[in-house]
PDB file of N, CA, C and O in Angstrom:
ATOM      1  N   UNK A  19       0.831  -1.186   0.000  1.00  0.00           N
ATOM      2  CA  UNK A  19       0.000   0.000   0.000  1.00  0.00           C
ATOM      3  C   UNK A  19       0.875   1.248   0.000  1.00  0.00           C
ATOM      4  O   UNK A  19       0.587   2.173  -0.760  1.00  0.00           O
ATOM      5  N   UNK A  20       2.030   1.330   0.890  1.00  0.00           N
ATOM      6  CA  UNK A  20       2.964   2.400   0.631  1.00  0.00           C
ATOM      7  C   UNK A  20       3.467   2.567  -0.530  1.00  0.00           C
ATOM      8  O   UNK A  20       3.281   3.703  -0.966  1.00  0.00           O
ATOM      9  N   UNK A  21       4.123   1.765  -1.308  1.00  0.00           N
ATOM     10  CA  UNK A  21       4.672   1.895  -2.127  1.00  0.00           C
ATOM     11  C   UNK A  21       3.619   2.196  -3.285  1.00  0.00           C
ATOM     12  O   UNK A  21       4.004   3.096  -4.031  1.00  0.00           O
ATOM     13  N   UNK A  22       2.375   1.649  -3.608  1.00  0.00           N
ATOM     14  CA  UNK A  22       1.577   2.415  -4.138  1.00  0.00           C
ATOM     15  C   UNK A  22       1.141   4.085  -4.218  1.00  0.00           C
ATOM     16  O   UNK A  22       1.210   4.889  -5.147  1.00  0.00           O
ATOM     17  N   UNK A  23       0.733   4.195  -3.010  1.00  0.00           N
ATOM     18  CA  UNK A  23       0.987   5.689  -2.455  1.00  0.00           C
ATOM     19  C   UNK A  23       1.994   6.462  -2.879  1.00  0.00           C
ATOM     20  O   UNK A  23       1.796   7.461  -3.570  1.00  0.00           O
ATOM     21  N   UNK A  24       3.160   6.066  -2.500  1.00  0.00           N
ATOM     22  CA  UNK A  24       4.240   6.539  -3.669  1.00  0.00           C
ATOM     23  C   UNK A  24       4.320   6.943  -4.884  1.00  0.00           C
ATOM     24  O   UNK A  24       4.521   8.096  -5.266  1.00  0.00           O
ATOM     25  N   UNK A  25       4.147   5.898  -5.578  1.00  0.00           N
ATOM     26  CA  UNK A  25       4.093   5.840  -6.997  1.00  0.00           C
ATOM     27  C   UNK A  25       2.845   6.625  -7.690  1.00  0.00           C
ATOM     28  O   UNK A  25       2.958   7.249  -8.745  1.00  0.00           O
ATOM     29  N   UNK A  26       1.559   6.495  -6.895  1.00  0.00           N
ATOM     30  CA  UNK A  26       0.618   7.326  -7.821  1.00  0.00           C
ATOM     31  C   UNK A  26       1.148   9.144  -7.138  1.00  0.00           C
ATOM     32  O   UNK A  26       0.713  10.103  -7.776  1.00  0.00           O
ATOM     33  N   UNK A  27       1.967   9.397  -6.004  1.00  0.00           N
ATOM     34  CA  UNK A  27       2.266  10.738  -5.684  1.00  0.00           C
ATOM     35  C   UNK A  27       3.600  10.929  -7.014  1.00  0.00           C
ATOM     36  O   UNK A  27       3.502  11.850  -7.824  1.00  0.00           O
ATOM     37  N   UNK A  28       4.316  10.329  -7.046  1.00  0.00           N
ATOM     38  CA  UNK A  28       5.462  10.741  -7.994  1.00  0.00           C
ATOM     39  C   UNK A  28       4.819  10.914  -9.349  1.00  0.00           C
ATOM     40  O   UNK A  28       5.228  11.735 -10.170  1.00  0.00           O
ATOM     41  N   UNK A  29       3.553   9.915  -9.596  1.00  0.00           N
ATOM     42  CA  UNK A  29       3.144   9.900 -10.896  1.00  0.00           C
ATOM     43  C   UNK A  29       2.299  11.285 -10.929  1.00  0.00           C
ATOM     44  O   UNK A  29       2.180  11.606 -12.111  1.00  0.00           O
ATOM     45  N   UNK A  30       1.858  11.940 -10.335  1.00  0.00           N
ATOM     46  CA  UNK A  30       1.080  13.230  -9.931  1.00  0.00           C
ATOM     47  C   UNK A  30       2.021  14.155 -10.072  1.00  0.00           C
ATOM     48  O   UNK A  30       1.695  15.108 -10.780  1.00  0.00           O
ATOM     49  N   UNK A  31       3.160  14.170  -9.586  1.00  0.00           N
ATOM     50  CA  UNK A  31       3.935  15.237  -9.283  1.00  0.00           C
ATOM     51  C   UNK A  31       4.588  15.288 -10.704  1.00  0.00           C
ATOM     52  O   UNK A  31       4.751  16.352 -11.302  1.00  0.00           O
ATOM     53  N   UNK A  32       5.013  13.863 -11.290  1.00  0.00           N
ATOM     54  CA  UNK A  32       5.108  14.018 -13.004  1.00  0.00           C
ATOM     55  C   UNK A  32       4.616  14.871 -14.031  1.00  0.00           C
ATOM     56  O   UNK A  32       5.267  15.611 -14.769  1.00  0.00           O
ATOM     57  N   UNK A  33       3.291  14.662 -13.984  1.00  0.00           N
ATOM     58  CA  UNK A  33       2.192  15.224 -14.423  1.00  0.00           C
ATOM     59  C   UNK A  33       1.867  16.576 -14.184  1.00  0.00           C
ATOM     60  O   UNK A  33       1.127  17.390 -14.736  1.00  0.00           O
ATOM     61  N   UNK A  34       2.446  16.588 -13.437  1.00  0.00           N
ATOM     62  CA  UNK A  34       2.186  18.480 -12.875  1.00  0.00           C
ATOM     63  C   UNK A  34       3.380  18.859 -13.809  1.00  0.00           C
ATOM     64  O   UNK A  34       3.199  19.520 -14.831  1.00  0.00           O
ATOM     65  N   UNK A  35       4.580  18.423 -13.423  1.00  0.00           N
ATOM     66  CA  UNK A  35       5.810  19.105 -13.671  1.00  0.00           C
ATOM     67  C   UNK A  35       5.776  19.188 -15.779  1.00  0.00           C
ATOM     68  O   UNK A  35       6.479  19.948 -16.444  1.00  0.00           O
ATOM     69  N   UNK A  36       4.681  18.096 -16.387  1.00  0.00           N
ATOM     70  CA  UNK A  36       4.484  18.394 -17.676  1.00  0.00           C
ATOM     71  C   UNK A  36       3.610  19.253 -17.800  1.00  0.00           C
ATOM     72  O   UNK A  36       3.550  19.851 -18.875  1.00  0.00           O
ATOM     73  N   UNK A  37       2.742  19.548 -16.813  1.00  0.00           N
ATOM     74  CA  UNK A  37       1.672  20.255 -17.347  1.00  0.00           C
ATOM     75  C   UNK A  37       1.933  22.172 -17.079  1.00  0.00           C
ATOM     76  O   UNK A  37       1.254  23.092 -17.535  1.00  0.00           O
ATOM     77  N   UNK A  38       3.040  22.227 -16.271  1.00  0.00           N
ATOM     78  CA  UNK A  38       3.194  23.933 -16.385  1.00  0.00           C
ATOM     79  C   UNK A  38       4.885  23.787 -16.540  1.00  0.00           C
ATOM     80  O   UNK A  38       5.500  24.786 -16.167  1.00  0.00           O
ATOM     81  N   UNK A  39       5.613  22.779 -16.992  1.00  0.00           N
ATOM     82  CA  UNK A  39       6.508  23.344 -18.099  1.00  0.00           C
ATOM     83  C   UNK A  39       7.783  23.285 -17.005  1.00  0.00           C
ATOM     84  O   UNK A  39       7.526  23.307 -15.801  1.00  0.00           O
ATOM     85  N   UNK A  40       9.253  23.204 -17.511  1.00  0.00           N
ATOM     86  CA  UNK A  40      10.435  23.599 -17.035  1.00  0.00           C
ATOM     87  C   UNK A  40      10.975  24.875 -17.447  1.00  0.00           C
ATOM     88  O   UNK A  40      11.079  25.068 -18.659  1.00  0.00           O
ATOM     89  N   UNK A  41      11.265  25.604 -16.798  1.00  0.00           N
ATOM     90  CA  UNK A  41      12.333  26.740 -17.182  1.00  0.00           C
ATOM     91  C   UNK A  41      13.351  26.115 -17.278  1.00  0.00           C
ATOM     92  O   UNK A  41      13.755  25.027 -16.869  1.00  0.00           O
ATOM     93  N   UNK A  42      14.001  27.464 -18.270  1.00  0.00           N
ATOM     94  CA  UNK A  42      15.390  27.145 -18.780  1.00  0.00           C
ATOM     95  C   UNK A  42      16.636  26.755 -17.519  1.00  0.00           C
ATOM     96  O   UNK A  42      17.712  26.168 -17.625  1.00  0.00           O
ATOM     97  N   UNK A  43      15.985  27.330 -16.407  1.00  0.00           N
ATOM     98  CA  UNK A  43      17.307  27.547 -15.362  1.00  0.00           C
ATOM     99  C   UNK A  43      17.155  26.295 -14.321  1.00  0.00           C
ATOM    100  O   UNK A  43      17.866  26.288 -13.317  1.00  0.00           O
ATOM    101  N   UNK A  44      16.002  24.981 -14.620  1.00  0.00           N
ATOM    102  CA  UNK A  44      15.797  24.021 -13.880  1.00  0.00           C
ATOM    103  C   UNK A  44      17.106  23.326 -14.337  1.00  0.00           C
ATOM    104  O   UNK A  44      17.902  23.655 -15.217  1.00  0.00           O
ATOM    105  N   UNK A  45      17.101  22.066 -13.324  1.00  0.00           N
ATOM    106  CA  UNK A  45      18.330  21.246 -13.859  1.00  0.00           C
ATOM    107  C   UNK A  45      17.718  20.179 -13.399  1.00  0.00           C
ATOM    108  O   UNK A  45      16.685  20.290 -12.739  1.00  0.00           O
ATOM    109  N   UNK A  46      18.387  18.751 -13.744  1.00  0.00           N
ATOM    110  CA  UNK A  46      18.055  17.408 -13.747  1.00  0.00           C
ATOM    111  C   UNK A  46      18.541  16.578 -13.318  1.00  0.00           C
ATOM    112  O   UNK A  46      19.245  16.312 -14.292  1.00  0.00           O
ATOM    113  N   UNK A  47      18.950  15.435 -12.194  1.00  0.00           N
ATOM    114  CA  UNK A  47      19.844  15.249 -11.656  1.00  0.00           C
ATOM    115  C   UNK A  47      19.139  13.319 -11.557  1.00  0.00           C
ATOM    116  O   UNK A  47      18.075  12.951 -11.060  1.00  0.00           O
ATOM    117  N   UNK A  48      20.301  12.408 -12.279  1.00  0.00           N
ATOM    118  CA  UNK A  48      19.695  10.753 -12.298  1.00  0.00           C
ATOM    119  C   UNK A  48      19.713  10.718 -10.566  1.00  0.00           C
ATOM    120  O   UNK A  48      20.716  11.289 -10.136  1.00  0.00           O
ATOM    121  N   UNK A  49      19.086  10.335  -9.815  1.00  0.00           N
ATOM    122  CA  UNK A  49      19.193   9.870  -8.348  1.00  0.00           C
ATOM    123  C   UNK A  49      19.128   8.007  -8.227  1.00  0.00           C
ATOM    124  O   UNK A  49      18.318   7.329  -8.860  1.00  0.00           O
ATOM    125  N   UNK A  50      19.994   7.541  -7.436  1.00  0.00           N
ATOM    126  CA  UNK A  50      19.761   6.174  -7.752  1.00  0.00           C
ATOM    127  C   UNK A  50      19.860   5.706  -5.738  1.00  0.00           C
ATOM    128  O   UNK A  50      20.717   6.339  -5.122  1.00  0.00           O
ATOM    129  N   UNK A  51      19.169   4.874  -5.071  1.00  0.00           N
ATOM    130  CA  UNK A  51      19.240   4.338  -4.126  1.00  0.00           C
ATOM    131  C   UNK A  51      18.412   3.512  -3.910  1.00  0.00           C
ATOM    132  O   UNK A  51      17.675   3.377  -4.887  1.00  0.00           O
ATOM    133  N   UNK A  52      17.944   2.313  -2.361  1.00  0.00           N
ATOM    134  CA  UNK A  52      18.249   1.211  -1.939  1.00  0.00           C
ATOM    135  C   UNK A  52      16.824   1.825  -1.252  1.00  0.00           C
ATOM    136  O   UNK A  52      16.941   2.787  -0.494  1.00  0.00           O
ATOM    137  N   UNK A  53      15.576   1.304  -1.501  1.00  0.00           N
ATOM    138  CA  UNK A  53      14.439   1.620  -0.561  1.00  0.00           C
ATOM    139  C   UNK A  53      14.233   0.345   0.617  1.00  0.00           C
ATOM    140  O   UNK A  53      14.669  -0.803   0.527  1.00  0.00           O
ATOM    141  N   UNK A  54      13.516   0.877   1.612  1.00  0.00           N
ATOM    142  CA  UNK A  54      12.966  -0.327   2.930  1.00  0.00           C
ATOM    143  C   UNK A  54      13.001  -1.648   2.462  1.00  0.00           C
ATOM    144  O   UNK A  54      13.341  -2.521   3.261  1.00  0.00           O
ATOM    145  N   UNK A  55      12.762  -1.899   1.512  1.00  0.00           N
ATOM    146  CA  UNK A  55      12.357  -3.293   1.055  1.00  0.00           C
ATOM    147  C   UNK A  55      13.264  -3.947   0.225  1.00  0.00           C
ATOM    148  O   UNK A  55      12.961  -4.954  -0.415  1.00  0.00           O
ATOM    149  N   UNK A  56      14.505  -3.355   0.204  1.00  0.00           N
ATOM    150  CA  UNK A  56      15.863  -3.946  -0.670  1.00  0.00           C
ATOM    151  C   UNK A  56      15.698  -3.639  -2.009  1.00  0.00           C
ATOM    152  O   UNK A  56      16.310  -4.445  -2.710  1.00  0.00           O
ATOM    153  N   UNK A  57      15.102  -2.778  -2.648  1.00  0.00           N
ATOM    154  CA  UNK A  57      14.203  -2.352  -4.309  1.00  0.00           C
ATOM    155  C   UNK A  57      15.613  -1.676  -4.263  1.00  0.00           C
ATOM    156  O   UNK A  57      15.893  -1.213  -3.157  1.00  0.00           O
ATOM    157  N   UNK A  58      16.904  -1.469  -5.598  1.00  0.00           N
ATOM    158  CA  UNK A  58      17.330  -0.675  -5.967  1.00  0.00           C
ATOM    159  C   UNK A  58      16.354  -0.293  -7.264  1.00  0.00           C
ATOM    160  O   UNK A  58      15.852  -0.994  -8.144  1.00  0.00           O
ATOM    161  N   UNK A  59      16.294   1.808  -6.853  1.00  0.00           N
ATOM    162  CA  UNK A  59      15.678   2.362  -7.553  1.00  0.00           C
ATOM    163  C   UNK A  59      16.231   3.612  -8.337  1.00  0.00           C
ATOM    164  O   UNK A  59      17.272   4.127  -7.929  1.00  0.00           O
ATOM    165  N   UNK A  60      15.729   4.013  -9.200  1.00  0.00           N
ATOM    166  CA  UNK A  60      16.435   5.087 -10.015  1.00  0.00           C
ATOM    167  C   UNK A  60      15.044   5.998  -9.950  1.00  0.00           C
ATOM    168  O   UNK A  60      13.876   5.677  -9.733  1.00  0.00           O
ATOM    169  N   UNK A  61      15.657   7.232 -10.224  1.00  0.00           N
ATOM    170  CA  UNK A  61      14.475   8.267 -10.835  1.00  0.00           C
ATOM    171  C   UNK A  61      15.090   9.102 -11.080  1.00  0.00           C
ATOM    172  O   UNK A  61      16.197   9.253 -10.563  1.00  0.00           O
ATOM    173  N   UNK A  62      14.510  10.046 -12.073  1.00  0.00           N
ATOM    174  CA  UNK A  62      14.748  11.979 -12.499  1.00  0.00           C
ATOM    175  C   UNK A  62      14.361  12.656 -10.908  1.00  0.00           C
ATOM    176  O   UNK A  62      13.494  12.485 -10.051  1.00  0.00           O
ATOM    177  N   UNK A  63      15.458  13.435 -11.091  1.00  0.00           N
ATOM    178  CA  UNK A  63      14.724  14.773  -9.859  1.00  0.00           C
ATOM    179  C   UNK A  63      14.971  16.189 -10.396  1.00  0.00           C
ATOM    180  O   UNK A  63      16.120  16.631 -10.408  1.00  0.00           O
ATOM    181  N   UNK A  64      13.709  17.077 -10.938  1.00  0.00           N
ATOM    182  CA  UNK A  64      14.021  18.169 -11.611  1.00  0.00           C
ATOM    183  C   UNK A  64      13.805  19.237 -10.378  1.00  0.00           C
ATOM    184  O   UNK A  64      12.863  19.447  -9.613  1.00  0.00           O
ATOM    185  N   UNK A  65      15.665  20.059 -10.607  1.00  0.00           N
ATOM    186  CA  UNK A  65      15.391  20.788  -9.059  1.00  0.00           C
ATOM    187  C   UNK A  65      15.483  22.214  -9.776  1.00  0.00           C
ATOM    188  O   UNK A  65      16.257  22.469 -10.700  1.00  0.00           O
ATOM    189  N   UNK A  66      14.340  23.326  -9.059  1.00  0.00           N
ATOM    190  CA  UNK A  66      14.471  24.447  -9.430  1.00  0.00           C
ATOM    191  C   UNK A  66      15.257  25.041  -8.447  1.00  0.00           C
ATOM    192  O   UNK A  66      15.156  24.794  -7.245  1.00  0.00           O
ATOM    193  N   UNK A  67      16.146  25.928  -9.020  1.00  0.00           N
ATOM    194  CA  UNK A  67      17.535  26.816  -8.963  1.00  0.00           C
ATOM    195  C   UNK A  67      16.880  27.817  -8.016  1.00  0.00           C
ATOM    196  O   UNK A  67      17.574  28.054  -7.027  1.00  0.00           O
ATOM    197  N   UNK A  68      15.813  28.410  -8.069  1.00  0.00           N
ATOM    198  CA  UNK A  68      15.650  29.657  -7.796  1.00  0.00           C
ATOM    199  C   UNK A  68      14.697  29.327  -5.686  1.00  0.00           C
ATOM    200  O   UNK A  68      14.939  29.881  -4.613  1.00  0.00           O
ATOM    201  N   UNK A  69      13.945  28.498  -5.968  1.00  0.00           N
ATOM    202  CA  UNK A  69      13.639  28.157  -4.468  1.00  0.00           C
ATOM    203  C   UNK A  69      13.821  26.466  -3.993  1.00  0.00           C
ATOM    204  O   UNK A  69      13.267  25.866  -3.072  1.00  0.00           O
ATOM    205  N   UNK A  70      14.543  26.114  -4.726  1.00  0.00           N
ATOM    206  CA  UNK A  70      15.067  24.779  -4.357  1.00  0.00           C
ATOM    207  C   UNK A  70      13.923  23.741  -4.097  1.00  0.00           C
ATOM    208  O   UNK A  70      14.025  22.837  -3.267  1.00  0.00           O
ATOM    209  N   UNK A  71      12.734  23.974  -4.951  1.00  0.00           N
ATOM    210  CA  UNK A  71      12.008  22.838  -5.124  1.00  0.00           C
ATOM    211  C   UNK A  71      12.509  21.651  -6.060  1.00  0.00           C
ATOM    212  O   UNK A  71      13.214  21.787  -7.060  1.00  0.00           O
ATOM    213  N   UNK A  72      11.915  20.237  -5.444  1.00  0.00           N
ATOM    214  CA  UNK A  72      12.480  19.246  -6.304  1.00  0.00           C
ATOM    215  C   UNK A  72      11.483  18.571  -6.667  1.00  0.00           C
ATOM    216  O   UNK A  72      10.419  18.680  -6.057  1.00  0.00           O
ATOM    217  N   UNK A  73      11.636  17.649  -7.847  1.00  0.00           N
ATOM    218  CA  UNK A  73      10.164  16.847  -8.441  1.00  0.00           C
ATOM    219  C   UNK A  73      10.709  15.865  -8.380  1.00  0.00           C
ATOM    220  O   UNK A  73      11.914  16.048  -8.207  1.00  0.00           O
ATOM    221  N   UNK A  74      10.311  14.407  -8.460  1.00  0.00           N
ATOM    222  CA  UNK A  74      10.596  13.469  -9.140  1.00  0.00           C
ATOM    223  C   UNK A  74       9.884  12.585  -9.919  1.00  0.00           C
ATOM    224  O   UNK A  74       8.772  12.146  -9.626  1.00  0.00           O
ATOM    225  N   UNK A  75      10.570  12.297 -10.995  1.00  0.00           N
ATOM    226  CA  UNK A  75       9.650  11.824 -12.129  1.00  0.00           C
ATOM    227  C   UNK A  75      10.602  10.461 -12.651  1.00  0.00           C
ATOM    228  O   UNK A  75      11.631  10.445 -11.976  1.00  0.00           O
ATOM    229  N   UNK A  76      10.568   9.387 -13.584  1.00  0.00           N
ATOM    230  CA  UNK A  76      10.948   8.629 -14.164  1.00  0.00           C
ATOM    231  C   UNK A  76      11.142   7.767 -13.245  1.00  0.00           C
ATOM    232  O   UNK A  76      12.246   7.224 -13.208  1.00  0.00           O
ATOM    233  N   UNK A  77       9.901   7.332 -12.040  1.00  0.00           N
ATOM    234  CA  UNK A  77      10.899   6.707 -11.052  1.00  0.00           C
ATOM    235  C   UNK A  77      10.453   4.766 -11.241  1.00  0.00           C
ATOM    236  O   UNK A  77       9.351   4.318 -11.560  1.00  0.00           O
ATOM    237  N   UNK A  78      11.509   4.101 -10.972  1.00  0.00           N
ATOM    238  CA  UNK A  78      11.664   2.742 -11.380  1.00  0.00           C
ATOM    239  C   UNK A  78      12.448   2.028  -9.798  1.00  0.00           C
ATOM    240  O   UNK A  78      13.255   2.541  -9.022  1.00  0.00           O
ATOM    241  N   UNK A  79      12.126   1.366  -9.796  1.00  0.00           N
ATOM    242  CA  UNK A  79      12.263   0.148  -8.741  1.00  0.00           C
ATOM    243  C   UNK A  79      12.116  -1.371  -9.124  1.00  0.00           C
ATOM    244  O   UNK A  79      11.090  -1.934  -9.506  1.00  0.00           O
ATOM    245  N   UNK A  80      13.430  -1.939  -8.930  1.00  0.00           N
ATOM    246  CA  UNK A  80      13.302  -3.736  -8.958  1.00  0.00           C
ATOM    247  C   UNK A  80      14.319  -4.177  -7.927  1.00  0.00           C
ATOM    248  O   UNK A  80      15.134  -3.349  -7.522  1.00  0.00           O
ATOM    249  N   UNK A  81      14.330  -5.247  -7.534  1.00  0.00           N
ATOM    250  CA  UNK A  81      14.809  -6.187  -6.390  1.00  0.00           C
ATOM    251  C   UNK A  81      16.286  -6.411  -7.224  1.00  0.00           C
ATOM    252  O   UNK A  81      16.173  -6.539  -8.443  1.00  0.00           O
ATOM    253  N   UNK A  82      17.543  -6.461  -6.695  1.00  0.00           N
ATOM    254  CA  UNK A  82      18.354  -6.998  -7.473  1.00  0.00           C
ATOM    255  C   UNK A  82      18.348  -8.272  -7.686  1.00  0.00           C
ATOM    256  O   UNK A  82      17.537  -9.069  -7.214  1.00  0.00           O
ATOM    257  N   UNK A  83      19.478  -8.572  -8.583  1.00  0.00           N
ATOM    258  CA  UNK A  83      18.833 -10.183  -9.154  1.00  0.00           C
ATOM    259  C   UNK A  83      20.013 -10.762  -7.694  1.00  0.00           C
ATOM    260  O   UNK A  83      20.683 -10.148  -6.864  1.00  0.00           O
ATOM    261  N   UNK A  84      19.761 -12.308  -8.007  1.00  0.00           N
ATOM    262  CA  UNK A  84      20.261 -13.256  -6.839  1.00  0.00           C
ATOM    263  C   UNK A  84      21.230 -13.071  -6.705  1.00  0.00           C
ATOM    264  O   UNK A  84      21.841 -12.495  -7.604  1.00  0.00           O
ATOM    265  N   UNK A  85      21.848 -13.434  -5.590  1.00  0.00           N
ATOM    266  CA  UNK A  85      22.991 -13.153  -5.112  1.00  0.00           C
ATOM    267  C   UNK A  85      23.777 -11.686  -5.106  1.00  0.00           C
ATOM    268  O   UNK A  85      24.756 -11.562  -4.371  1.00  0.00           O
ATOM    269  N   UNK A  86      23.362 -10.644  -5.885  1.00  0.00           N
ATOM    270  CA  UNK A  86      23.690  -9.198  -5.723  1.00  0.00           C
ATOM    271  C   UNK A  86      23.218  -8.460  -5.331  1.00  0.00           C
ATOM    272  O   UNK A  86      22.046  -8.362  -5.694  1.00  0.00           O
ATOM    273  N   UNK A  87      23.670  -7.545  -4.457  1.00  0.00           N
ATOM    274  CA  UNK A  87      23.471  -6.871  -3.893  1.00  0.00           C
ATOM    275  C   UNK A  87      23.354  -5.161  -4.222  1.00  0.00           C
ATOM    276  O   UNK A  87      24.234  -4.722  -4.962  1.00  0.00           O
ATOM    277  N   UNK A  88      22.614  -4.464  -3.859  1.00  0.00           N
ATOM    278  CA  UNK A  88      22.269  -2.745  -4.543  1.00  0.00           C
ATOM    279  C   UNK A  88      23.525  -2.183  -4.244  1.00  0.00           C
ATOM    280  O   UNK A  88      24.315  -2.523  -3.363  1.00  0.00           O
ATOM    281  N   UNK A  89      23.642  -1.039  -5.308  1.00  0.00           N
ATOM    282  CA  UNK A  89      25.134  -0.361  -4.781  1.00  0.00           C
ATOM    283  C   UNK A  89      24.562   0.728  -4.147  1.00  0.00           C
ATOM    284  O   UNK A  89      23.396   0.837  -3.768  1.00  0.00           O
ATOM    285  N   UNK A  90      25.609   1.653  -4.046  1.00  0.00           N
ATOM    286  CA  UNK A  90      25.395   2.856  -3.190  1.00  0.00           C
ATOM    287  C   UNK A  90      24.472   3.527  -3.280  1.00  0.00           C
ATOM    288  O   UNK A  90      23.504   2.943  -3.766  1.00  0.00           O
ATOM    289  N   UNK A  91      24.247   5.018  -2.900  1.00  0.00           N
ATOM    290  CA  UNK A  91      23.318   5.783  -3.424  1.00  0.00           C
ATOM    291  C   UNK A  91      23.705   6.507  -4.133  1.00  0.00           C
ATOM    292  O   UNK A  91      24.771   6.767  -3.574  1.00  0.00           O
ATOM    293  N   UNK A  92      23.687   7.300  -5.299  1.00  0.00           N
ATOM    294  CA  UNK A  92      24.399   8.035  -6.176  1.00  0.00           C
ATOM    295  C   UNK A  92      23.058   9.094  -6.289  1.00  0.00           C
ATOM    296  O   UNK A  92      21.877   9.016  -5.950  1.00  0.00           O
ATOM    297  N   UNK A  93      23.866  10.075  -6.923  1.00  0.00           N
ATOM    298  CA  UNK A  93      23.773  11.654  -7.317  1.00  0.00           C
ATOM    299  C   UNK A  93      24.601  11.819  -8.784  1.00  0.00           C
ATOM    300  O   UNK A  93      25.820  11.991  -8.781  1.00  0.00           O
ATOM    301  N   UNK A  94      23.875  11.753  -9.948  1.00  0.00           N
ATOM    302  CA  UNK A  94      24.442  12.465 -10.633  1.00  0.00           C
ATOM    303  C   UNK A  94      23.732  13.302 -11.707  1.00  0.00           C
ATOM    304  O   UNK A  94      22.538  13.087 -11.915  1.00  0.00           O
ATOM    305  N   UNK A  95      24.539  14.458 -12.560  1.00  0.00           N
ATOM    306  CA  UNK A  95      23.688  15.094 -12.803  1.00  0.00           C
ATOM    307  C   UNK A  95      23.453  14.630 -14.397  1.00  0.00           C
ATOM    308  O   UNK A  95      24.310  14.055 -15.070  1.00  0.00           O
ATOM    309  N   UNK A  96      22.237  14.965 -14.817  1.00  0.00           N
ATOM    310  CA  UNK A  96      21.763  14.567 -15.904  1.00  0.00           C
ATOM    311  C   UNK A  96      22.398  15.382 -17.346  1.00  0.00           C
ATOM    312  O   UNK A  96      22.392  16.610 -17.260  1.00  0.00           O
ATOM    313  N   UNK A  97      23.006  14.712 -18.812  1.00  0.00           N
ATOM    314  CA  UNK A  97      23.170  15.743 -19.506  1.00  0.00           C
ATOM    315  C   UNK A  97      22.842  16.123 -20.255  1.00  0.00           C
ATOM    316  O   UNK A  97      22.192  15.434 -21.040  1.00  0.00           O
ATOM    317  N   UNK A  98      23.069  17.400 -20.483  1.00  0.00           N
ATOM    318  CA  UNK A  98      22.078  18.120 -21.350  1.00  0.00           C
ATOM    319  C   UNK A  98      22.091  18.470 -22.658  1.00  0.00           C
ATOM    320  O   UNK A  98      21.133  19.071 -23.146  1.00  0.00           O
TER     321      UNK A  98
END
């Protein structure tokens, strides 16, 4: 049920962030980490410059396969 909750809020917050647009001065940043439930996940986070709001959109989650384990959490920025 959480993780639902999740997903239809990110999918909302998606949807917003298409529906009134990016400025030129937003930036985009891949985010990748390790949720409660062992899910390594990736997503977009579009952060505005000017009051440091963040969105996230493109977001994906799967279990790693057997025997491996999720790597770190990473930050990097998206290019443009």
């Amino acid at each position: 049920m959480r993780v639902r909750r999740l997903v239809t809020t990110v999918a909302a917050t998606a949807v917003g962030a298409l529906l009134v647009g990016c400025t030129q001065s937003d930036r985009s940043e891949l985010v990748t980490w390790t949720d409660e439930h062992g899910r390594a996940c990736t997503g977009v986070v579009i952060i505005d410059p000017e009051d440091g709001d963040r969105e996230m959109s493109s977001l994906d989650c799967d279990y790693a396969p057997d025997g491996r384990q999720p790597g770190r959490t990473t930050t990097t920025p998206v290019p443009r």
